[in-house]
PDB file of C-alpha atoms in Angstrom:
ATOM      1  CA  UNK A  29    -111.496-128.769  43.396  1.00 67.00           C
ATOM      2  CA  UNK A  30    -111.035-131.447  40.724  1.00 90.00           C
ATOM      3  CA  UNK A  31    -114.595-132.665  41.304  1.00 94.00           C
ATOM      4  CA  UNK A  32    -115.745-129.161  40.425  1.00 96.00           C
ATOM      5  CA  UNK A  33    -113.621-129.282  37.258  1.00 97.00           C
ATOM      6  CA  UNK A  34    -115.297-132.545  36.247  1.00 97.00           C
ATOM      7  CA  UNK A  35    -118.708-131.039  36.947  1.00 97.00           C
ATOM      8  CA  UNK A  36    -117.952-128.016  34.750  1.00 98.00           C
ATOM      9  CA  UNK A  37    -116.844-130.264  31.885  1.00 98.00           C
ATOM     10  CA  UNK A  38    -119.866-132.534  32.331  1.00 97.00           C
ATOM     11  CA  UNK A  39    -122.361-129.663  32.259  1.00 97.00           C
ATOM     12  CA  UNK A  40    -120.682-128.127  29.211  1.00 97.00           C
ATOM     13  CA  UNK A  41    -120.825-131.424  27.313  1.00 96.00           C
ATOM     14  CA  UNK A  42    -124.540-131.799  28.035  1.00 96.00           C
ATOM     15  CA  UNK A  43    -125.161-128.374  26.506  1.00 96.00           C
ATOM     16  CA  UNK A  44    -123.805-129.448  23.106  1.00 96.00           C
ATOM     17  CA  UNK A  45    -126.745-131.699  22.102  1.00 94.00           C
ATOM     18  CA  UNK A  46    -129.189-129.341  23.824  1.00 94.00           C
ATOM     19  CA  UNK A  47    -128.061-126.562  21.475  1.00 95.00           C
ATOM     20  CA  UNK A  48    -128.019-128.839  18.414  1.00 94.00           C
ATOM     21  CA  UNK A  49    -124.257-128.524  18.013  1.00 94.00           C
ATOM     22  CA  UNK A  50    -123.483-132.238  17.647  1.00 89.00           C
ATOM     23  CA  UNK A  51    -124.944-135.474  16.340  1.00 82.00           C
ATOM     24  CA  UNK A  52    -124.514-138.981  17.760  1.00 84.00           C
ATOM     25  CA  UNK A  53    -121.384-138.988  19.968  1.00 79.00           C
ATOM     26  CA  UNK A  54    -119.460-136.422  17.902  1.00 87.00           C
ATOM     27  CA  UNK A  55    -117.946-133.437  19.696  1.00 92.00           C
ATOM     28  CA  UNK A  56    -116.526-132.789  23.125  1.00 96.00           C
ATOM     29  CA  UNK A  57    -115.832-130.111  25.710  1.00 97.00           C
ATOM     30  CA  UNK A  58    -113.031-129.774  28.245  1.00 98.00           C
ATOM     31  CA  UNK A  59    -112.473-127.586  31.312  1.00 98.00           C
ATOM     32  CA  UNK A  60    -108.953-126.539  32.340  1.00 98.00           C
ATOM     33  CA  UNK A  61    -107.449-125.844  35.758  1.00 97.00           C
ATOM     34  CA  UNK A  62    -104.371-123.806  34.819  1.00 96.00           C
ATOM     35  CA  UNK A  63    -102.963-123.730  38.354  1.00 95.00           C
ATOM     36  CA  UNK A  64    -102.830-127.524  38.468  1.00 96.00           C
ATOM     37  CA  UNK A  65    -102.152-128.053  34.775  1.00 97.00           C
ATOM     38  CA  UNK A  66    -105.059-130.511  34.529  1.00 98.00           C
ATOM     39  CA  UNK A  67    -108.119-130.604  32.282  1.00 98.00           C
ATOM     40  CA  UNK A  68    -111.330-132.647  32.415  1.00 98.00           C
ATOM     41  CA  UNK A  69    -112.663-134.003  29.124  1.00 98.00           C
ATOM     42  CA  UNK A  70    -115.488-136.201  27.857  1.00 96.00           C
ATOM     43  CA  UNK A  71    -114.764-139.932  27.519  1.00 96.00           C
ATOM     44  CA  UNK A  72    -114.533-141.308  23.995  1.00 94.00           C
ATOM     45  CA  UNK A  73    -117.668-142.564  22.259  1.00 90.00           C
ATOM     46  CA  UNK A  74    -119.997-142.347  25.254  1.00 91.00           C
ATOM     47  CA  UNK A  75    -123.560-141.263  24.477  1.00 89.00           C
ATOM     48  CA  UNK A  76    -124.389-137.874  25.952  1.00 90.00           C
ATOM     49  CA  UNK A  77    -127.552-139.235  27.575  1.00 89.00           C
ATOM     50  CA  UNK A  78    -125.437-141.709  29.545  1.00 92.00           C
ATOM     51  CA  UNK A  79    -122.778-139.269  30.750  1.00 93.00           C
ATOM     52  CA  UNK A  80    -122.234-138.642  34.454  1.00 94.00           C
ATOM     53  CA  UNK A  81    -119.831-136.209  36.151  1.00 94.00           C
ATOM     54  CA  UNK A  82    -117.732-139.127  37.382  1.00 94.00           C
ATOM     55  CA  UNK A  83    -117.182-140.223  33.776  1.00 95.00           C
ATOM     56  CA  UNK A  84    -115.099-137.145  32.954  1.00 97.00           C
ATOM     57  CA  UNK A  85    -111.440-138.024  32.482  1.00 97.00           C
ATOM     58  CA  UNK A  86    -108.690-135.894  34.050  1.00 98.00           C
ATOM     59  CA  UNK A  87    -105.556-135.377  31.935  1.00 98.00           C
ATOM     60  CA  UNK A  88    -102.391-133.405  32.714  1.00 98.00           C
ATOM     61  CA  UNK A  89    -100.403-131.286  30.262  1.00 98.00           C
ATOM     62  CA  UNK A  90     -97.943-134.125  29.689  1.00 97.00           C
ATOM     63  CA  UNK A  91    -100.844-136.172  28.350  1.00 97.00           C
ATOM     64  CA  UNK A  92    -101.002-138.557  31.297  1.00 97.00           C
ATOM     65  CA  UNK A  93    -104.305-139.703  32.767  1.00 97.00           C
ATOM     66  CA  UNK A  94    -104.687-138.342  36.297  1.00 96.00           C
ATOM     67  CA  UNK A  95    -108.073-139.862  37.055  1.00 94.00           C
ATOM     68  CA  UNK A  96    -110.838-141.740  35.288  1.00 94.00           C
ATOM     69  CA  UNK A  97    -111.841-145.292  34.418  1.00 93.00           C
ATOM     70  CA  UNK A  98    -112.805-144.565  30.807  1.00 96.00           C
ATOM     71  CA  UNK A  99    -110.690-143.745  27.773  1.00 96.00           C
ATOM     72  CA  UNK A 100    -110.633-139.974  27.104  1.00 97.00           C
ATOM     73  CA  UNK A 101    -111.905-138.384  23.904  1.00 96.00           C
ATOM     74  CA  UNK A 102    -109.829-139.117  20.813  1.00 96.00           C
ATOM     75  CA  UNK A 103    -109.489-135.329  20.478  1.00 97.00           C
ATOM     76  CA  UNK A 104    -107.663-135.067  23.811  1.00 98.00           C
ATOM     77  CA  UNK A 105    -104.270-134.345  22.164  1.00 98.00           C
ATOM     78  CA  UNK A 106    -105.811-131.418  20.276  1.00 98.00           C
ATOM     79  CA  UNK A 107    -107.191-129.951  23.491  1.00 98.00           C
ATOM     80  CA  UNK A 108    -103.827-130.479  25.218  1.00 98.00           C
ATOM     81  CA  UNK A 109    -101.953-128.798  22.366  1.00 98.00           C
ATOM     82  CA  UNK A 110    -104.258-125.775  22.539  1.00 98.00           C
ATOM     83  CA  UNK A 111    -103.978-125.448  26.330  1.00 98.00           C
ATOM     84  CA  UNK A 112    -100.204-125.473  25.937  1.00 98.00           C
ATOM     85  CA  UNK A 113    -100.211-122.929  23.122  1.00 98.00           C
ATOM     86  CA  UNK A 114    -103.034-120.444  23.760  1.00 97.00           C
ATOM     87  CA  UNK A 115    -102.948-117.922  26.606  1.00 93.00           C
ATOM     88  CA  UNK A 116    -105.768-117.248  29.064  1.00 94.00           C
ATOM     89  CA  UNK A 117    -108.138-120.027  28.011  1.00 97.00           C
ATOM     90  CA  UNK A 118    -109.979-122.214  30.507  1.00 98.00           C
ATOM     91  CA  UNK A 119    -112.230-124.282  28.263  1.00 98.00           C
ATOM     92  CA  UNK A 120    -112.370-125.748  24.750  1.00 98.00           C
ATOM     93  CA  UNK A 121    -115.339-127.014  22.739  1.00 98.00           C
ATOM     94  CA  UNK A 122    -115.255-129.086  19.546  1.00 98.00           C
ATOM     95  CA  UNK A 123    -118.533-129.439  17.666  1.00 97.00           C
ATOM     96  CA  UNK A 124    -119.880-130.644  14.351  1.00 95.00           C
ATOM     97  CA  UNK A 125    -122.522-127.921  14.068  1.00 96.00           C
ATOM     98  CA  UNK A 126    -123.838-128.132  10.515  1.00 96.00           C
ATOM     99  CA  UNK A 127    -123.297-124.682   9.026  1.00 97.00           C
ATOM    100  CA  UNK A 128    -119.968-123.929  10.665  1.00 98.00           C
ATOM    101  CA  UNK A 129    -118.795-127.405   9.654  1.00 98.00           C
ATOM    102  CA  UNK A 130    -119.903-126.687   6.083  1.00 98.00           C
ATOM    103  CA  UNK A 131    -117.596-123.642   6.015  1.00 98.00           C
ATOM    104  CA  UNK A 132    -114.788-125.786   7.470  1.00 98.00           C
ATOM    105  CA  UNK A 133    -115.299-128.544   4.894  1.00 98.00           C
ATOM    106  CA  UNK A 134    -115.242-125.946   2.120  1.00 98.00           C
ATOM    107  CA  UNK A 135    -112.044-124.473   3.540  1.00 98.00           C
ATOM    108  CA  UNK A 136    -113.638-121.036   3.783  1.00 98.00           C
ATOM    109  CA  UNK A 137    -113.544-118.567   6.684  1.00 98.00           C
ATOM    110  CA  UNK A 138    -116.841-117.202   7.980  1.00 98.00           C
ATOM    111  CA  UNK A 139    -116.986-113.544   6.896  1.00 98.00           C
ATOM    112  CA  UNK A 140    -118.128-110.877   9.328  1.00 98.00           C
ATOM    113  CA  UNK A 141    -121.092-109.204   7.661  1.00 98.00           C
ATOM    114  CA  UNK A 142    -122.849-107.674  10.651  1.00 98.00           C
ATOM    115  CA  UNK A 143    -122.981-106.771  14.312  1.00 98.00           C
ATOM    116  CA  UNK A 144    -124.178-110.183  15.568  1.00 97.00           C
ATOM    117  CA  UNK A 145    -120.896-111.661  14.378  1.00 98.00           C
ATOM    118  CA  UNK A 146    -118.923-108.647  15.643  1.00 98.00           C
ATOM    119  CA  UNK A 147    -120.283-109.161  19.160  1.00 97.00           C
ATOM    120  CA  UNK A 148    -118.184-112.343  19.434  1.00 97.00           C
ATOM    121  CA  UNK A 149    -115.424-112.235  16.829  1.00 98.00           C
ATOM    122  CA  UNK A 150    -113.174-109.315  15.925  1.00 97.00           C
ATOM    123  CA  UNK A 151    -113.309-110.146  12.228  1.00 97.00           C
ATOM    124  CA  UNK A 152    -113.824-113.274  10.171  1.00 98.00           C
ATOM    125  CA  UNK A 153    -113.644-116.684  11.798  1.00 98.00           C
ATOM    126  CA  UNK A 154    -110.417-118.062  10.303  1.00 98.00           C
ATOM    127  CA  UNK A 155    -109.849-121.406   8.670  1.00 98.00           C
ATOM    128  CA  UNK A 156    -106.651-123.429   8.920  1.00 98.00           C
ATOM    129  CA  UNK A 157    -104.619-124.686   5.992  1.00 98.00           C
ATOM    130  CA  UNK A 158    -105.219-128.252   4.859  1.00 98.00           C
ATOM    131  CA  UNK A 159    -103.292-130.808   6.854  1.00 98.00           C
ATOM    132  CA  UNK A 160    -100.429-132.521   5.072  1.00 98.00           C
ATOM    133  CA  UNK A 161    -100.381-136.269   4.438  1.00 98.00           C
ATOM    134  CA  UNK A 162     -97.580-136.846   6.955  1.00 98.00           C
ATOM    135  CA  UNK A 163     -99.525-134.902   9.627  1.00 98.00           C
ATOM    136  CA  UNK A 164    -102.617-137.006   8.998  1.00 98.00           C
ATOM    137  CA  UNK A 165    -100.643-140.246   9.036  1.00 98.00           C
ATOM    138  CA  UNK A 166     -98.742-139.336  12.198  1.00 97.00           C
ATOM    139  CA  UNK A 167    -100.006-137.899  15.503  1.00 97.00           C
ATOM    140  CA  UNK A 168    -103.152-136.647  13.778  1.00 98.00           C
ATOM    141  CA  UNK A 169    -105.002-135.095  16.727  1.00 98.00           C
ATOM    142  CA  UNK A 170    -101.853-133.409  18.078  1.00 98.00           C
ATOM    143  CA  UNK A 171    -101.088-132.048  14.596  1.00 98.00           C
ATOM    144  CA  UNK A 172    -104.651-130.730  14.379  1.00 98.00           C
ATOM    145  CA  UNK A 173    -103.854-128.556  17.386  1.00 98.00           C
ATOM    146  CA  UNK A 174    -100.558-127.556  15.770  1.00 98.00           C
ATOM    147  CA  UNK A 175    -102.199-126.261  12.572  1.00 98.00           C
ATOM    148  CA  UNK A 176    -104.643-124.249  14.695  1.00 98.00           C
ATOM    149  CA  UNK A 177    -101.752-122.651  16.570  1.00 98.00           C
ATOM    150  CA  UNK A 178     -99.982-121.987  13.279  1.00 98.00           C
ATOM    151  CA  UNK A 179    -103.059-120.100  12.065  1.00 98.00           C
ATOM    152  CA  UNK A 180    -103.135-118.075  15.283  1.00 98.00           C
ATOM    153  CA  UNK A 181     -99.526-116.882  15.232  1.00 96.00           C
ATOM    154  CA  UNK A 182    -100.677-113.347  14.429  1.00 94.00           C
ATOM    155  CA  UNK A 183    -104.100-113.512  16.100  1.00 96.00           C
ATOM    156  CA  UNK A 184    -105.212-113.016  19.688  1.00 96.00           C
ATOM    157  CA  UNK A 185    -107.170-116.079  20.859  1.00 97.00           C
ATOM    158  CA  UNK A 186    -109.733-114.078  22.848  1.00 97.00           C
ATOM    159  CA  UNK A 187    -110.267-111.584  20.004  1.00 97.00           C
ATOM    160  CA  UNK A 188    -111.232-114.540  17.834  1.00 98.00           C
ATOM    161  CA  UNK A 189    -112.187-117.399  20.174  1.00 98.00           C
ATOM    162  CA  UNK A 190    -112.770-119.961  17.470  1.00 98.00           C
ATOM    163  CA  UNK A 191    -111.395-121.559  14.322  1.00 98.00           C
ATOM    164  CA  UNK A 192    -112.478-123.810  11.482  1.00 98.00           C
ATOM    165  CA  UNK A 193    -110.193-126.768  10.861  1.00 98.00           C
ATOM    166  CA  UNK A 194    -110.018-127.273   7.104  1.00 98.00           C
ATOM    167  CA  UNK A 195    -112.021-130.312   5.927  1.00 98.00           C
ATOM    168  CA  UNK A 196    -112.968-131.012   9.543  1.00 98.00           C
ATOM    169  CA  UNK A 197    -115.031-128.877  11.930  1.00 98.00           C
ATOM    170  CA  UNK A 198    -114.959-125.955  14.398  1.00 98.00           C
ATOM    171  CA  UNK A 199    -113.189-125.521  17.710  1.00 98.00           C
ATOM    172  CA  UNK A 200    -114.045-122.707  20.136  1.00 98.00           C
ATOM    173  CA  UNK A 201    -112.503-121.609  23.425  1.00 98.00           C
ATOM    174  CA  UNK A 202    -112.766-118.975  26.112  1.00 98.00           C
ATOM    175  CA  UNK A 203    -111.791-118.203  29.693  1.00 98.00           C
ATOM    176  CA  UNK A 204    -114.205-120.887  30.947  1.00 98.00           C
ATOM    177  CA  UNK A 205    -115.740-123.910  29.275  1.00 98.00           C
ATOM    178  CA  UNK A 206    -119.238-122.446  29.783  1.00 98.00           C
ATOM    179  CA  UNK A 207    -118.194-119.387  27.793  1.00 98.00           C
ATOM    180  CA  UNK A 208    -116.604-121.622  25.159  1.00 98.00           C
ATOM    181  CA  UNK A 209    -120.002-123.294  24.704  1.00 98.00           C
ATOM    182  CA  UNK A 210    -121.605-119.864  24.312  1.00 98.00           C
ATOM    183  CA  UNK A 211    -119.074-119.037  21.594  1.00 98.00           C
ATOM    184  CA  UNK A 212    -119.846-122.348  19.856  1.00 98.00           C
ATOM    185  CA  UNK A 213    -123.537-121.408  19.781  1.00 98.00           C
ATOM    186  CA  UNK A 214    -122.664-117.947  18.455  1.00 98.00           C
ATOM    187  CA  UNK A 215    -120.354-119.442  15.821  1.00 98.00           C
ATOM    188  CA  UNK A 216    -123.129-121.598  14.392  1.00 98.00           C
ATOM    189  CA  UNK A 217    -125.453-118.574  14.391  1.00 98.00           C
ATOM    190  CA  UNK A 218    -122.828-116.516  12.540  1.00 98.00           C
ATOM    191  CA  UNK A 219    -122.333-119.272   9.971  1.00 98.00           C
ATOM    192  CA  UNK A 220    -126.091-119.476   9.408  1.00 98.00           C
ATOM    193  CA  UNK A 221    -126.405-115.707   9.000  1.00 98.00           C
ATOM    194  CA  UNK A 222    -123.428-115.587   6.642  1.00 98.00           C
ATOM    195  CA  UNK A 223    -124.916-118.260   4.388  1.00 98.00           C
ATOM    196  CA  UNK A 224    -128.292-116.483   4.282  1.00 98.00           C
ATOM    197  CA  UNK A 225    -126.650-113.112   3.668  1.00 98.00           C
ATOM    198  CA  UNK A 226    -124.594-114.508   0.785  1.00 97.00           C
ATOM    199  CA  UNK A 227    -127.704-116.084  -0.740  1.00 97.00           C
ATOM    200  CA  UNK A 228    -129.416-112.672  -0.687  1.00 98.00           C
ATOM    201  CA  UNK A 229    -126.344-110.708  -1.762  1.00 98.00           C
ATOM    202  CA  UNK A 230    -123.525-112.852  -3.243  1.00 97.00           C
ATOM    203  CA  UNK A 231    -121.242-109.819  -3.600  1.00 97.00           C
ATOM    204  CA  UNK A 232    -121.797-108.579  -0.039  1.00 98.00           C
ATOM    205  CA  UNK A 233    -118.745-106.905   1.506  1.00 98.00           C
ATOM    206  CA  UNK A 234    -117.588-107.412   5.121  1.00 98.00           C
ATOM    207  CA  UNK A 235    -118.813-105.089   7.863  1.00 98.00           C
ATOM    208  CA  UNK A 236    -117.260-101.629   8.075  1.00 98.00           C
ATOM    209  CA  UNK A 237    -114.172-101.696  10.352  1.00 98.00           C
ATOM    210  CA  UNK A 238    -115.428 -98.949  12.655  1.00 98.00           C
ATOM    211  CA  UNK A 239    -118.758-100.725  13.239  1.00 98.00           C
ATOM    212  CA  UNK A 240    -116.971-104.037  13.821  1.00 98.00           C
ATOM    213  CA  UNK A 241    -114.662-102.446  16.376  1.00 97.00           C
ATOM    214  CA  UNK A 242    -117.443-100.609  18.194  1.00 97.00           C
ATOM    215  CA  UNK A 243    -119.569-103.726  18.617  1.00 96.00           C
ATOM    216  CA  UNK A 244    -116.692-105.966  19.641  1.00 97.00           C
ATOM    217  CA  UNK A 245    -115.412-103.460  22.210  1.00 96.00           C
ATOM    218  CA  UNK A 246    -118.901-103.031  23.726  1.00 95.00           C
ATOM    219  CA  UNK A 247    -118.549-106.561  25.090  1.00 93.00           C
ATOM    220  CA  UNK A 248    -114.795-107.133  25.339  1.00 92.00           C
ATOM    221  CA  UNK A 249    -111.779-105.428  26.884  1.00 88.00           C
ATOM    222  CA  UNK A 250    -111.305-102.865  29.620  1.00 86.00           C
ATOM    223  CA  UNK A 251    -113.824-100.435  28.117  1.00 88.00           C
ATOM    224  CA  UNK A 252    -116.667-102.965  27.753  1.00 90.00           C
ATOM    225  CA  UNK A 253    -120.040-101.683  28.932  1.00 89.00           C
ATOM    226  CA  UNK A 254    -122.515-104.337  27.770  1.00 90.00           C
ATOM    227  CA  UNK A 255    -124.426-106.197  30.496  1.00 86.00           C
ATOM    228  CA  UNK A 256    -124.329-105.886  34.264  1.00 84.00           C
ATOM    229  CA  UNK A 257    -121.265-105.455  36.420  1.00 71.00           C
TER     230      UNK A 257
END
């Protein structure tokens, strides 16, 4: 079972450079086995072209290494914090995709201007507050997860399966790591569309609430009817 978890994480990580969501060795993906309380994550600083399934590192929710010869991603505490704090998620992806990262660096949410965005996010993609000096100086990666959870106190994680960390970059999640990668691709697309829309119409207003709700509910929730059963 844990070999399958490592395979899922490995395949998800390989998709990040294929979709142009990272540069160099930036970014990572993890797959979570909730029943065992264990997640598989990319090793730190290893080139994607050199990755193998056996290289994935297994970590438990106490932060202890369960299996793996390599050092896990430096973002492992952020992933662990999110698995502890968000319900119903089975995979997390952290990218440095250019346009979504630009919104994050600017400290601006990605507005929902149209139905492409509404297919994945039930409103704007939120941005966290800036991290405080003591948070940066302390357990930085753990505190990164904490500010994400703070931002999501009043939000449902599967209604908005992604966030922009202020001055940093995006994180996405979903019920599986494969779906979290799909959301990461969609997030970059939404950021690109938002930037182009604002260049054409700087005063553009967000999508009408009824159109947002209709498109989101076509693909999500008990009444979803998009795609095949």
